[in-house]
Amino acid sequence: MNKRGHVLNALLLSLGIGYLLEPSGDVATVEMIAKVSVPMVLGALFPDVDTAFGPHRKALHNLFVLGVIAAYPVYFENLQYVWIGVLSHFGLDLFGTRRGLALLYPLWDKEFDVPIGVRVDSKYSTAMMLAVTGFELVVAAAIIYRVPQFVLAEGARMVGLF
């Protein structure tokens, strides 16, 4: 996917995730969208920095990099939501294009792919980006609304409350 596609994907995800996290539809929703949008766009652009110094879709397109970025909010209390941008970049490259990602780089150079994408310069690349973004929003909604309920129910079941 090209830079335009990654930025548009991150902006659309920011709107959706901001609303999912704060669905009131008032100023609080706008504040949440603003809170998540810049970090997500920066995160969505970050993996392509490897075009300047290393093998593209390997050096910064792997699970190790995602893990390091996802750990930042835990250890340093900053960069919340950047990891979502990086993850959305990976999802867009993996599902939206024909070329894969070396997810286990530097341990393994093999590029993994899902054979449903289009060429980056295809006339269908915007439609594919929108489809992947929709899929990512469905996954985000499931995580935001279903996972906490499941964890609470399982926790209560384990301690014998139900």
Short mmCIF file of C-alpha atoms in Angstrom, two decimals:
data_model
loop_
_atom_site.label_atom_id
_atom_site.label_comp_id
_atom_site.label_asym_id
_atom_site.label_seq_id
_atom_site.Cartn_x
_atom_site.Cartn_y
_atom_site.Cartn_z
CA MET A 1 0.00 0.00 0.00
CA ASN A 2 1.23 3.53 -0.67
CA LYS A 3 1.62 6.35 1.90
CA ARG A 4 -1.70 7.89 0.92
CA GLY A 5 -3.46 4.59 1.60
CA HIS A 6 -1.76 4.16 4.97
CA VAL A 7 -2.64 7.71 6.06
CA LEU A 8 -6.26 7.39 4.89
CA ASN A 9 -6.54 4.01 6.63
CA ALA A 10 -5.20 5.46 9.89
CA LEU A 11 -7.50 8.50 9.71
CA LEU A 12 -10.57 6.35 9.07
CA LEU A 13 -9.57 3.98 11.87
CA SER A 14 -9.05 6.97 14.17
CA LEU A 15 -12.59 8.14 13.49
CA GLY A 16 -14.00 4.67 14.08
CA ILE A 17 -11.92 3.75 17.12
CA GLY A 18 -12.39 7.21 18.65
CA TYR A 19 -16.14 6.77 18.35
CA LEU A 20 -16.00 3.18 19.64
CA LEU A 21 -14.06 4.31 22.70
CA GLU A 22 -16.30 7.35 23.34
CA PRO A 23 -19.68 6.82 21.60
CA SER A 24 -21.46 9.77 23.23
CA GLY A 25 -21.40 11.77 19.97
CA ASP A 26 -20.50 15.03 21.70
CA VAL A 27 -17.31 16.95 22.52
CA ALA A 28 -15.89 13.94 24.38
CA THR A 29 -16.09 11.91 21.15
CA VAL A 30 -14.28 14.64 19.21
CA GLU A 31 -11.60 14.80 21.94
CA MET A 32 -11.11 11.02 21.80
CA ILE A 33 -10.80 11.08 18.01
CA ALA A 34 -8.21 13.85 18.32
CA LYS A 35 -6.38 11.87 21.02
CA VAL A 36 -6.04 8.74 18.87
CA SER A 37 -5.62 10.23 15.39
CA VAL A 38 -2.11 11.73 15.47
CA PRO A 39 -0.47 8.74 17.19
CA MET A 40 -2.24 6.32 14.83
CA VAL A 41 -1.19 8.22 11.70
CA LEU A 42 2.40 8.40 12.94
CA GLY A 43 2.33 4.70 13.73
CA ALA A 44 0.87 3.91 10.31
CA LEU A 45 3.74 5.75 8.61
CA PHE A 46 6.53 4.45 10.84
CA PRO A 47 7.12 1.02 9.22
CA ASP A 48 7.93 2.64 5.87
CA VAL A 49 10.92 4.42 7.40
CA ASP A 50 12.80 1.22 6.50
CA THR A 51 12.84 2.34 2.87
CA ALA A 52 15.64 4.73 3.88
CA PHE A 53 17.99 2.25 5.54
CA GLY A 54 17.08 -1.40 5.28
CA PRO A 55 15.23 -4.05 3.38
CA HIS A 56 11.68 -2.76 2.88
CA ARG A 57 8.90 -4.82 4.42
CA LYS A 58 11.46 -6.53 6.61
CA ALA A 59 13.46 -4.15 8.80
CA LEU A 60 10.42 -2.44 10.37
CA HIS A 61 7.59 -4.69 9.17
CA ASN A 62 7.94 -7.49 11.73
CA LEU A 63 6.48 -8.68 15.01
CA PHE A 64 9.57 -7.67 16.99
CA VAL A 65 9.10 -3.99 16.03
CA LEU A 66 5.37 -4.21 16.79
CA GLY A 67 6.19 -5.68 20.22
CA VAL A 68 8.65 -2.91 21.04
CA ILE A 69 6.16 -0.20 20.02
CA ALA A 70 3.29 -1.89 21.86
CA ALA A 71 5.44 -1.99 25.04
CA TYR A 72 6.04 1.78 25.04
CA PRO A 73 2.76 2.73 26.78
CA VAL A 74 3.42 0.09 29.43
CA TYR A 75 7.00 1.08 30.26
CA PHE A 76 7.20 4.76 29.34
CA GLU A 77 3.58 5.90 29.65
CA ASN A 78 3.60 7.51 26.21
CA LEU A 79 2.91 6.59 22.59
CA GLN A 80 -0.52 5.20 23.37
CA TYR A 81 -2.27 4.31 20.13
CA VAL A 82 0.94 4.39 18.02
CA TRP A 83 1.02 0.60 18.09
CA ILE A 84 -2.49 0.53 16.58
CA GLY A 85 -1.18 2.59 13.64
CA VAL A 86 1.73 0.18 13.18
CA LEU A 87 -0.61 -2.80 13.41
CA SER A 88 -2.99 -1.24 10.88
CA HIS A 89 -0.03 -0.66 8.53
CA PHE A 90 0.84 -4.35 8.81
CA GLY A 91 -2.78 -5.35 8.22
CA LEU A 92 -3.05 -3.14 5.17
CA ASP A 93 0.19 -4.47 3.69
CA LEU A 94 -0.67 -8.07 4.53
CA PHE A 95 -4.31 -8.15 3.38
CA GLY A 96 -4.41 -5.25 0.92
CA THR A 97 -1.39 -5.96 -1.28
CA ARG A 98 0.05 -8.98 -3.02
CA ARG A 99 3.49 -8.80 -1.45
CA GLY A 100 3.89 -10.28 2.01
CA LEU A 101 5.62 -9.20 5.18
CA ALA A 102 8.66 -10.79 6.81
CA LEU A 103 6.89 -10.99 10.16
CA LEU A 104 9.68 -12.98 11.81
CA TYR A 105 12.57 -10.88 10.48
CA PRO A 106 15.52 -10.87 11.40
CA LEU A 107 15.13 -14.50 12.48
CA TRP A 108 13.57 -15.56 9.18
CA ASP A 109 13.48 -13.70 5.83
CA LYS A 110 10.37 -15.50 4.54
CA GLU A 111 7.57 -13.12 3.60
CA PHE A 112 4.11 -14.23 4.67
CA ASP A 113 1.11 -13.10 2.67
CA VAL A 114 -2.61 -13.53 2.28
CA PRO A 115 -3.44 -14.01 -1.42
CA ILE A 116 -6.34 -11.57 -1.60
CA GLY A 117 -4.55 -8.23 -2.11
CA VAL A 118 -4.01 -6.08 -5.15
CA ARG A 119 -0.94 -4.42 -6.63
CA VAL A 120 0.00 -1.13 -4.97
CA ASP A 121 -0.53 0.74 -8.23
CA SER A 122 -3.85 -0.99 -9.00
CA LYS A 123 -6.99 1.03 -9.69
CA TYR A 124 -8.57 -1.10 -6.96
CA SER A 125 -6.07 -0.20 -4.24
CA THR A 126 -8.37 2.42 -2.66
CA ALA A 127 -11.29 0.00 -2.60
CA MET A 128 -9.06 -2.67 -1.05
CA MET A 129 -7.84 -0.16 1.56
CA LEU A 130 -11.45 0.65 2.47
CA ALA A 131 -12.31 -3.05 2.74
CA VAL A 132 -9.31 -3.75 5.00
CA THR A 133 -10.15 -0.68 7.10
CA GLY A 134 -13.71 -1.95 7.53
CA PHE A 135 -12.40 -5.33 8.61
CA GLU A 136 -10.00 -3.67 11.08
CA LEU A 137 -12.87 -1.64 12.56
CA VAL A 138 -14.97 -4.78 13.04
CA VAL A 139 -12.05 -6.42 14.85
CA ALA A 140 -11.53 -3.27 16.97
CA ALA A 141 -15.23 -3.18 17.91
CA ALA A 142 -15.13 -6.84 18.90
CA ILE A 143 -12.09 -6.24 21.08
CA ILE A 144 -13.48 -3.07 22.68
CA TYR A 145 -16.98 -4.41 23.35
CA ARG A 146 -16.63 -8.18 23.70
CA VAL A 147 -13.23 -8.92 25.24
CA PRO A 148 -13.82 -6.99 28.52
CA GLN A 149 -17.21 -8.68 28.98
CA PHE A 150 -15.68 -12.10 28.33
CA VAL A 151 -12.80 -11.48 30.74
CA LEU A 152 -15.17 -10.28 33.46
CA ALA A 153 -17.48 -13.25 32.99
CA GLU A 154 -14.59 -15.74 32.99
CA GLY A 155 -13.04 -14.08 36.05
CA ALA A 156 -16.34 -14.24 37.90
CA ARG A 157 -16.80 -17.88 36.87
CA MET A 158 -13.30 -18.78 38.05
CA VAL A 159 -13.85 -17.30 41.52
CA GLY A 160 -17.28 -18.96 41.77
CA LEU A 161 -19.54 -15.92 41.57
CA PHE A 162 -21.76 -17.49 38.87
#
